Coordinates of N, CA, C and O in Angstrom, one line a residue:
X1 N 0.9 12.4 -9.2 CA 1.3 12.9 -10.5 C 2.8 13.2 -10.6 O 3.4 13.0 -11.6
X2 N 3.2 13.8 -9.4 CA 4.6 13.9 -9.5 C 5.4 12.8 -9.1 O 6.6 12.9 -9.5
X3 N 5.3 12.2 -8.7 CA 5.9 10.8 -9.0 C 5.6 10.2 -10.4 O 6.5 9.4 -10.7
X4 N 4.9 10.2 -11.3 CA 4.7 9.7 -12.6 C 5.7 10.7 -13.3 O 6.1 10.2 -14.4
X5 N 6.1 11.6 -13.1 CA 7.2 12.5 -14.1 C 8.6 12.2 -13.1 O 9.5 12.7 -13.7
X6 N 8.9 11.8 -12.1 CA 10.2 11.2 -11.8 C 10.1 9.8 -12.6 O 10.8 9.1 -13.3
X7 N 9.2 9.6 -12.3 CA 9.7 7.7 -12.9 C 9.5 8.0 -15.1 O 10.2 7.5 -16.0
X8 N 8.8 8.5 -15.1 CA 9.0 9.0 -16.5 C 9.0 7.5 -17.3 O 8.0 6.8 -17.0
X9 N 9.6 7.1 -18.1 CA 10.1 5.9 -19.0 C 10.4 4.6 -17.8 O 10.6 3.4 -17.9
X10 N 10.4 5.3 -16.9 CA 11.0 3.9 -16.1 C 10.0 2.8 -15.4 O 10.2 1.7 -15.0
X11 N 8.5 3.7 -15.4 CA 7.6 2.8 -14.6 C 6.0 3.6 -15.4 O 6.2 4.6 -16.1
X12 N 5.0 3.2 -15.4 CA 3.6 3.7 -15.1 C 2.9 3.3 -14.0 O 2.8 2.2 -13.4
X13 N 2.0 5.1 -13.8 CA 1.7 4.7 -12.4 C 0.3 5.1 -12.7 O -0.2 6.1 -13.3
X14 N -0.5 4.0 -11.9 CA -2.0 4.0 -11.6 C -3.1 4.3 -10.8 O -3.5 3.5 -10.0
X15 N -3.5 5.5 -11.0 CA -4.2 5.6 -9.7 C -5.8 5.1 -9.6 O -6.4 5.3 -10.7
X16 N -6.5 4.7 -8.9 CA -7.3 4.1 -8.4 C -8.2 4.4 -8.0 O -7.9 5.6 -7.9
X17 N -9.5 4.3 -7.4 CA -11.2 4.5 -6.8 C -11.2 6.4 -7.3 O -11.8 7.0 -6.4
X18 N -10.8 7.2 -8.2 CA -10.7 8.3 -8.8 C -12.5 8.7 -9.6 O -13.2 7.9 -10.2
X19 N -12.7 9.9 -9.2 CA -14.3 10.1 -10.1 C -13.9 10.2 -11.3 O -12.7 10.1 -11.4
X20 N -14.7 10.6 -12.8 CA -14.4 10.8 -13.7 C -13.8 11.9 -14.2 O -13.0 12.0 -15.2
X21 N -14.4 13.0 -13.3 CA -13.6 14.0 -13.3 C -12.0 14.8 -13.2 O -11.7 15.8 -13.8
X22 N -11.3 13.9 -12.3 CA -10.4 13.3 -11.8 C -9.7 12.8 -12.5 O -8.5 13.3 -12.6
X23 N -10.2 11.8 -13.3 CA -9.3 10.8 -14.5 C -9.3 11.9 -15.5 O -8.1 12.1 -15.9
X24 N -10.0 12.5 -15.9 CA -10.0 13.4 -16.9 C -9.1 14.6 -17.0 O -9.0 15.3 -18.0
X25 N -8.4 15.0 -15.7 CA -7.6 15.8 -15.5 C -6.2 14.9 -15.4 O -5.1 15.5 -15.2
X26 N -6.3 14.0 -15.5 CA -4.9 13.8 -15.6 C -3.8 13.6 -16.6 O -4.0 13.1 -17.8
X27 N -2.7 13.8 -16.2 CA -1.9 13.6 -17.5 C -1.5 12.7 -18.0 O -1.2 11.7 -17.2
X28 N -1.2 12.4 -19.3 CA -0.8 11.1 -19.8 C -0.1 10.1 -19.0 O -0.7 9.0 -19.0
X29 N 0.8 10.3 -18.5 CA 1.6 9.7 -17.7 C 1.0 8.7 -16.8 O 1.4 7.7 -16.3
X30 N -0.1 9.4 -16.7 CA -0.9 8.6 -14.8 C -2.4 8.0 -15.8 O -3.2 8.6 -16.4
X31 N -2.3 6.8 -15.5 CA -3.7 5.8 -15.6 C -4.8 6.2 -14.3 O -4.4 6.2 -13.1
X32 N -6.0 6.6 -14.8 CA -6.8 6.6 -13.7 C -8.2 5.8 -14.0 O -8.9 5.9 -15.0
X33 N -8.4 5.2 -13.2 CA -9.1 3.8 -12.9 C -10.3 4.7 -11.6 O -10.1 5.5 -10.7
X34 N -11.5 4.2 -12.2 CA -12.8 4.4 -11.7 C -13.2 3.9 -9.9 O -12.4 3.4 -9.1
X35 N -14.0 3.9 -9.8 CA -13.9 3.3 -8.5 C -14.0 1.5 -9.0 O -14.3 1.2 -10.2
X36 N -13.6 0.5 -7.7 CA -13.7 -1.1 -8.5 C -15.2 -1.4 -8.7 O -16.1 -0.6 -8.6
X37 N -15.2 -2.2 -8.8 CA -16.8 -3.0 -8.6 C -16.9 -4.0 -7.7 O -17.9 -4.6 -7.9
X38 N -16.1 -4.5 -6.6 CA -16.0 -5.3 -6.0 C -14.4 -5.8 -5.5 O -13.3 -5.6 -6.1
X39 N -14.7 -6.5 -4.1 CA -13.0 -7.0 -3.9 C -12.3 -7.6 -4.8 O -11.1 -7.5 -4.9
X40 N -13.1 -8.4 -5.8 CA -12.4 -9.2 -6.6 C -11.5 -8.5 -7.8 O -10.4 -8.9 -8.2
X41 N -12.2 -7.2 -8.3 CA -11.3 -6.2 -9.0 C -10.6 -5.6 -8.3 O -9.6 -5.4 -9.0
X42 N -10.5 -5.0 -7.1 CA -9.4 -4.8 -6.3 C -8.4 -5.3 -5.9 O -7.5 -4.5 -5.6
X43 N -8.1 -6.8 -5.8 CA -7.7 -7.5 -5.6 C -7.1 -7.7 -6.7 O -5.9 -7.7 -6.7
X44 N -7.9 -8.2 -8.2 CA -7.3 -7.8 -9.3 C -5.8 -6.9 -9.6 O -4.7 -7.3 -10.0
X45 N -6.1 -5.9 -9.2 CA -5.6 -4.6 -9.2 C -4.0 -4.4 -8.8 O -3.0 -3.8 -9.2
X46 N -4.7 -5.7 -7.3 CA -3.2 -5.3 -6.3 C -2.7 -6.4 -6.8 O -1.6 -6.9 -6.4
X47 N -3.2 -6.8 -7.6 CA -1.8 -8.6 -8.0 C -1.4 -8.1 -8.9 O -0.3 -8.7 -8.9
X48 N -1.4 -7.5 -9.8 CA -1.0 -7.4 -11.0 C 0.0 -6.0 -11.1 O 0.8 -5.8 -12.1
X49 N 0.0 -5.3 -10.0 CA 0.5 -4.1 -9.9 C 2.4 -4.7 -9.2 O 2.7 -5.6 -8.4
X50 N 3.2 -3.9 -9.8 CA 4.6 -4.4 -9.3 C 4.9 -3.9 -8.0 O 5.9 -4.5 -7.5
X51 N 4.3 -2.9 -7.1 CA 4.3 -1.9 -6.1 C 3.2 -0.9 -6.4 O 3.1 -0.2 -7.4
X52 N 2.3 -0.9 -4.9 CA 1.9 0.3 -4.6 C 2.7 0.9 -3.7 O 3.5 0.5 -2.9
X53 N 2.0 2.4 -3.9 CA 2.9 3.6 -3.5 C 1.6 4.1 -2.4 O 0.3 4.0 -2.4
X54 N 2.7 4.7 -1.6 CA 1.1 5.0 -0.7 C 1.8 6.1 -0.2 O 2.4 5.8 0.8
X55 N 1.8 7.7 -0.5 CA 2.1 8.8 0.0 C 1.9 9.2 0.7 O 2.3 10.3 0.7
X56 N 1.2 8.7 2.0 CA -0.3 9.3 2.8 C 0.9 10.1 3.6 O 2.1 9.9 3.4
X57 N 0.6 11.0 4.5 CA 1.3 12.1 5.4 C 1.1 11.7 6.5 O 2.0 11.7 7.3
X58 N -0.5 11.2 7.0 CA -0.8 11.0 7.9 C -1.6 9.5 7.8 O -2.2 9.2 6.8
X59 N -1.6 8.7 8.7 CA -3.0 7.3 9.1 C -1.9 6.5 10.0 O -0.7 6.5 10.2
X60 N -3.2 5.9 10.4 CA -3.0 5.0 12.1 C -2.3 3.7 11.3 O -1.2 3.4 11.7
X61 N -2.8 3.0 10.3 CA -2.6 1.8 9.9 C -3.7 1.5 8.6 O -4.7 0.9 8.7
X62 N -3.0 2.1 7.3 CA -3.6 1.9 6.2 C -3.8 0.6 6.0 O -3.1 -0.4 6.1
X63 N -5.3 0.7 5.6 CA -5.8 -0.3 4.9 C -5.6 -0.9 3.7 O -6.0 -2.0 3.3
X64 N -4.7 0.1 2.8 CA -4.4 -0.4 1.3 C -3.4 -1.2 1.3 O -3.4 -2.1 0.5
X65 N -2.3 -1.0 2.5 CA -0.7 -1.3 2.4 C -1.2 -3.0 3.1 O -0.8 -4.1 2.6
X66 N -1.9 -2.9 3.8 CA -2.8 -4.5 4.4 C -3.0 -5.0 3.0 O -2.6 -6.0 2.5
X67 N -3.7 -4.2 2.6 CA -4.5 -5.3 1.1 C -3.7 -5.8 0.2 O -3.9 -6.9 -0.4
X68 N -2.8 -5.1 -0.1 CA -1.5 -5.2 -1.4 C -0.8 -6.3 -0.7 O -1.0 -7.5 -1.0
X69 N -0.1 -5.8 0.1 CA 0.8 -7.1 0.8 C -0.1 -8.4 0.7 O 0.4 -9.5 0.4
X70 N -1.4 -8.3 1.1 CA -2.2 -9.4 1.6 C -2.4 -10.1 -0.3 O -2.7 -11.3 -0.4
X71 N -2.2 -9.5 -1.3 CA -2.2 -9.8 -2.4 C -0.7 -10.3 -3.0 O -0.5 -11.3 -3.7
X72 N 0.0 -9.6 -2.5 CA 1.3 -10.0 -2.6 C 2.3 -9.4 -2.9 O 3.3 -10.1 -3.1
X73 N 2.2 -7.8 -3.1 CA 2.2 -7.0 -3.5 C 2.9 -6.2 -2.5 O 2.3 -6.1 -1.4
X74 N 4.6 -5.4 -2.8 CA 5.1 -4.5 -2.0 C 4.6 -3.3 -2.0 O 3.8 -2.8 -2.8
X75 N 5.3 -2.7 -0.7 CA 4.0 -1.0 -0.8 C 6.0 -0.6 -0.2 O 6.8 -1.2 0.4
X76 N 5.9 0.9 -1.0 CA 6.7 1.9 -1.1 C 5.6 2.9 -0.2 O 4.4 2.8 -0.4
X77 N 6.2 3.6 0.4 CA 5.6 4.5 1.5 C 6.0 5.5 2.1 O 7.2 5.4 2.2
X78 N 5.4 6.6 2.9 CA 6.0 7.6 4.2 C 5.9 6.9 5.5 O 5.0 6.2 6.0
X79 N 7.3 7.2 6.1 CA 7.6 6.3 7.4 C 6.6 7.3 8.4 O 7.0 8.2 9.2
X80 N 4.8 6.8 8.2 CA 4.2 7.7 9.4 C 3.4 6.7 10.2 O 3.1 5.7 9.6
X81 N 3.1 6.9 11.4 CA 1.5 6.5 11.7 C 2.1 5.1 11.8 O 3.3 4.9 12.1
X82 N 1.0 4.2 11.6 CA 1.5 3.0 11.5 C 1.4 2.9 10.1 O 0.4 2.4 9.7
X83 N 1.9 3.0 9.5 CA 2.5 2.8 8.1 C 3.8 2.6 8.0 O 4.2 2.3 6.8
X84 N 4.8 2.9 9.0 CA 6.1 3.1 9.1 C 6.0 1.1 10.1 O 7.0 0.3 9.8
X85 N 5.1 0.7 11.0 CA 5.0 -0.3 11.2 C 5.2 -1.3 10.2 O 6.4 -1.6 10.0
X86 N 4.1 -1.8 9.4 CA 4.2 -2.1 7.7 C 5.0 -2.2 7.1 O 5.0 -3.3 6.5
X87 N 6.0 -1.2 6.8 CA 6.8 -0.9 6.3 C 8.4 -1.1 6.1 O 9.3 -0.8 5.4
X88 N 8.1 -2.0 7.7 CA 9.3 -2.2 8.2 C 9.6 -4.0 8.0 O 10.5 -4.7 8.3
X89 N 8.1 -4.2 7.2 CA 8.7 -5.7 6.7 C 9.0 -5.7 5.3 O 9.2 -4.7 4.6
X90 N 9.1 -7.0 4.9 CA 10.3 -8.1 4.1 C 9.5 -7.0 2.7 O 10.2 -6.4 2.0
X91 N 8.5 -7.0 2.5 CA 7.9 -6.2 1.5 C 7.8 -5.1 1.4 O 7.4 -4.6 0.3
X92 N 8.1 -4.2 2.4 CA 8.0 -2.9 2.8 C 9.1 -2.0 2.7 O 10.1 -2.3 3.2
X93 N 9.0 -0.6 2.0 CA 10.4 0.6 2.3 C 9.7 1.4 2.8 O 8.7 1.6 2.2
X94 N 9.8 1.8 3.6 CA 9.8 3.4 4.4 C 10.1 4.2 4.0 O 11.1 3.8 3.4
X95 N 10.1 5.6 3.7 CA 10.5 6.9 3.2 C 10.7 7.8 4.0 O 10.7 7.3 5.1
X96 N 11.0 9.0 3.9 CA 11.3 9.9 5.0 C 9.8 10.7 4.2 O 9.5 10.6 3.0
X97 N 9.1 11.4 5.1 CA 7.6 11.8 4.9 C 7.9 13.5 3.9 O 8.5 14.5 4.2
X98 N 7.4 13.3 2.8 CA 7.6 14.4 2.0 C 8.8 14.3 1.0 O 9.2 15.3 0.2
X99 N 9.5 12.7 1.1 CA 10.7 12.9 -0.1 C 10.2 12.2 -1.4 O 10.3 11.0 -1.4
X100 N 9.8 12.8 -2.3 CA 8.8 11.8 -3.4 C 9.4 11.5 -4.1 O 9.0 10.9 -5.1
X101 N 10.9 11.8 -4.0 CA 12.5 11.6 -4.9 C 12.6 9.7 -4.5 O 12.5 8.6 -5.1
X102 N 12.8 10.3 -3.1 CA 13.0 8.7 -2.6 C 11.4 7.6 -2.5 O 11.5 6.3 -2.5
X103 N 10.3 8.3 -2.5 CA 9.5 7.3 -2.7 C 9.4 6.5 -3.8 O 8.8 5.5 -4.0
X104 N 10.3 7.2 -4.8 CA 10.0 6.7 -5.9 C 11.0 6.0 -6.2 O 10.8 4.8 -6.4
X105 N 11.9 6.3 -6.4 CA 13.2 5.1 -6.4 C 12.8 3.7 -5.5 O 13.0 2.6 -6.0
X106 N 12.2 3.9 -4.2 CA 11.7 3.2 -3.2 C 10.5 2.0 -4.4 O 10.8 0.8 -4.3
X107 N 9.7 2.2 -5.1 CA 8.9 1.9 -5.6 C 9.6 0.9 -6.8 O 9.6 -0.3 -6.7
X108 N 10.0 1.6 -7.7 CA 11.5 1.0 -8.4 C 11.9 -0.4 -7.9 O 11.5 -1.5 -8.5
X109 N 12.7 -0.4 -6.5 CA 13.5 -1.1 -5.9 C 12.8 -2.4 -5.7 O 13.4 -3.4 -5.7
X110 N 11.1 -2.2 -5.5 CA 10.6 -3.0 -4.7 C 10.1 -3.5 -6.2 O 10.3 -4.7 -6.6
X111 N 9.7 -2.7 -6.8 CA 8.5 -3.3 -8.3 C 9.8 -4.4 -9.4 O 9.6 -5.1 -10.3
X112 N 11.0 -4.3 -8.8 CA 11.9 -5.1 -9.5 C 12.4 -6.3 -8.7 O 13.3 -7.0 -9.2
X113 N 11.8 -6.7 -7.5 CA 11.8 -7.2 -6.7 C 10.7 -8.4 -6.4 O 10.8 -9.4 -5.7
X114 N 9.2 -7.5 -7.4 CA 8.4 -8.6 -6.7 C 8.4 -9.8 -6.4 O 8.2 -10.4 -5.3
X115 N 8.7 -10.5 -7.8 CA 8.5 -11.9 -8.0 C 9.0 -13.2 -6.5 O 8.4 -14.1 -6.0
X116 N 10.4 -12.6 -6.1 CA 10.9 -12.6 -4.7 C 10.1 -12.2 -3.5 O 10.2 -12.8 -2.4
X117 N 9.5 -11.1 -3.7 CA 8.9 -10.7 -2.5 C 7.3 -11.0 -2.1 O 6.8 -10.8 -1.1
X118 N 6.8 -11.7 -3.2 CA 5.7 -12.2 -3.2 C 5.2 -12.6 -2.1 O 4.3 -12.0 -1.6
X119 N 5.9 -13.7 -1.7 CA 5.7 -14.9 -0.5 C 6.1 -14.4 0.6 O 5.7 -14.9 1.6
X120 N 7.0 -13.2 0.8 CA 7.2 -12.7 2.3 C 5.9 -11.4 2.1 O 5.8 -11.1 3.3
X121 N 5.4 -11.0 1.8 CA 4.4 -10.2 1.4 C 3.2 -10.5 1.9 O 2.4 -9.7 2.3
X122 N 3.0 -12.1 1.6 CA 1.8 -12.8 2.0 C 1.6 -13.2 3.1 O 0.5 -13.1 3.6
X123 N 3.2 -13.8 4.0 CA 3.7 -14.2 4.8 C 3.2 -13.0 6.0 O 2.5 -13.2 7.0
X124 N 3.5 -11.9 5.7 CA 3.7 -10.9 6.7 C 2.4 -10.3 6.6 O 2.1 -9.6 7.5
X125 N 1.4 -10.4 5.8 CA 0.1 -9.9 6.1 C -0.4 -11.4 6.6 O -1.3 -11.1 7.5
X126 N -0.3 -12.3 6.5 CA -1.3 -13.4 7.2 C -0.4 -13.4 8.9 O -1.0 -14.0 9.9
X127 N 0.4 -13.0 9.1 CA 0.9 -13.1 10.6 C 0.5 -12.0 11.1 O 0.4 -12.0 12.3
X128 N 0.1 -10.9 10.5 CA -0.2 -9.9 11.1 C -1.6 -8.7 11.2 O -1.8 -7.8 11.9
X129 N -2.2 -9.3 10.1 CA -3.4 -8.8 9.5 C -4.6 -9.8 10.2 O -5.8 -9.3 10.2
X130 N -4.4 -11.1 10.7 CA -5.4 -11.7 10.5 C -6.3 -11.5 11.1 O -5.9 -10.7 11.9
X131 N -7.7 -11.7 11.5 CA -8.8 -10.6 11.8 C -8.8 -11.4 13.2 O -8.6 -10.8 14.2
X132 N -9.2 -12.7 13.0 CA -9.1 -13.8 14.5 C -7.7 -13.4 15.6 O -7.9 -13.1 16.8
X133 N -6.5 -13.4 15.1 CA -5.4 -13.2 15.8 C -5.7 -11.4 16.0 O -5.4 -11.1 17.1
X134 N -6.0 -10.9 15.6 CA -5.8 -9.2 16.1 C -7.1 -9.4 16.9 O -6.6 -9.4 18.1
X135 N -8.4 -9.5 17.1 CA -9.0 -10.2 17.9 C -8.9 -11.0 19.6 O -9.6 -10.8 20.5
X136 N -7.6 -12.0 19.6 CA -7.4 -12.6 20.7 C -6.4 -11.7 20.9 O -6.7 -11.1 22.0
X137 N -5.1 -11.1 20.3 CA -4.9 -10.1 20.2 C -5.3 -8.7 21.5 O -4.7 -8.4 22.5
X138 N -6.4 -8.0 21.0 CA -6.9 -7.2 21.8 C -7.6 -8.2 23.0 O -7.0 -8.3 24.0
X139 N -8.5 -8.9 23.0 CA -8.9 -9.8 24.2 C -7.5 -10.1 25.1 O -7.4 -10.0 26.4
X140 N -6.9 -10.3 24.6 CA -5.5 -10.4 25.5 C -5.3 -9.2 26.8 O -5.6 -9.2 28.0
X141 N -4.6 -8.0 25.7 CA -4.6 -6.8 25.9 C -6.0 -6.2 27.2 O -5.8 -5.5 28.2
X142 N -7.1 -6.5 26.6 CA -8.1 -6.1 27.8 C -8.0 -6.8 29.4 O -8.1 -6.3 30.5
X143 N -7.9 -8.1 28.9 CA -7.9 -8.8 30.1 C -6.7 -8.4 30.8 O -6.9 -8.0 32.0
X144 N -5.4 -8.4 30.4 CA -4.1 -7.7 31.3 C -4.7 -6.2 32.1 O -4.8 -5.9 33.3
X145 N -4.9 -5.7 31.4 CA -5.6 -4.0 32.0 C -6.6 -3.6 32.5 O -7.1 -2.5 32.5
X146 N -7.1 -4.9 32.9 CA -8.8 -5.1 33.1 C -8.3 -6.3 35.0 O -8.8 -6.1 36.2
X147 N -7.7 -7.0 34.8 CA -7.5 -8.0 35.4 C -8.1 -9.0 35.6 O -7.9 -9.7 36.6
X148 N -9.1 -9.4 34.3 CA -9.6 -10.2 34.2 C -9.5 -11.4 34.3 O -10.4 -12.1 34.0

């Protein structure tokens, strides 16, 4: 919500899988969107959006900032966790954790950028997301520490 009153006139911001109760409390400023009905509305969601924003304080390796990118989609974010991983590609800004000044300029930078950042977006979640390679991946990893 406070990011929708810095960006003000300059952007709208949407938030997502919200109960009705939730949406109903919010202020004009902020769209709130029900839970999806499926990946295909989610995915919906993340193509069509210029940047998600992903505040989180804390996580190991969000699953949204995977999905968006994997859509095509830059993610504006807190440099935490592995989200600061993420973030550090061709589609990604990092933030300093708690500056919602700079997340959101961050958001800006990137949502005026998509059309360019599309393809490295896609690029960097299929090299790094993919479920088979994170897979041989850790099989790797076991067998080194294992001596398999």
């Amino acid at each position: 919500v406070e990011i929708s009153r810095l960006l003000s006139s300059r952007a709208r911001v949407m938030m997502v899988g919200l109960t009705e109760k939730q949406c109903e409390s919010l202020p004009d400023s902020v769209i709130g969107i029900k839970r999806t009905d499926g990946p295909e509305a989610l995915v919906s969601l993340y193509a069509t959006a210029d940047c998600l924003i992903n505040p989180t304080y804390e996580d190991t390796y969000p699953t949204v900032n995977m999905e968006a990118m994997a859509c095509g989609t830059p993610v504006a974010g807190y440099a935490v966790g592995g989200a600061a991983e993420q973030l550090a590609s061709p589609g990604g800004m990092p933030c300093p954790v708690g500056n919602i000044s700079q997340l959101a300029e961050a958001a800006l930078t990137l949502a005026a950028r998509k059309a360019e950042l599309t393809k490295a977006c896609r690029a960097f979640a299929e090299a790094n997301f993919d479920r088979a390679q994170a897979l041989n991946t850790y099989t790797d990893l076991y067998k080194a520490m294992t001596g398999a």
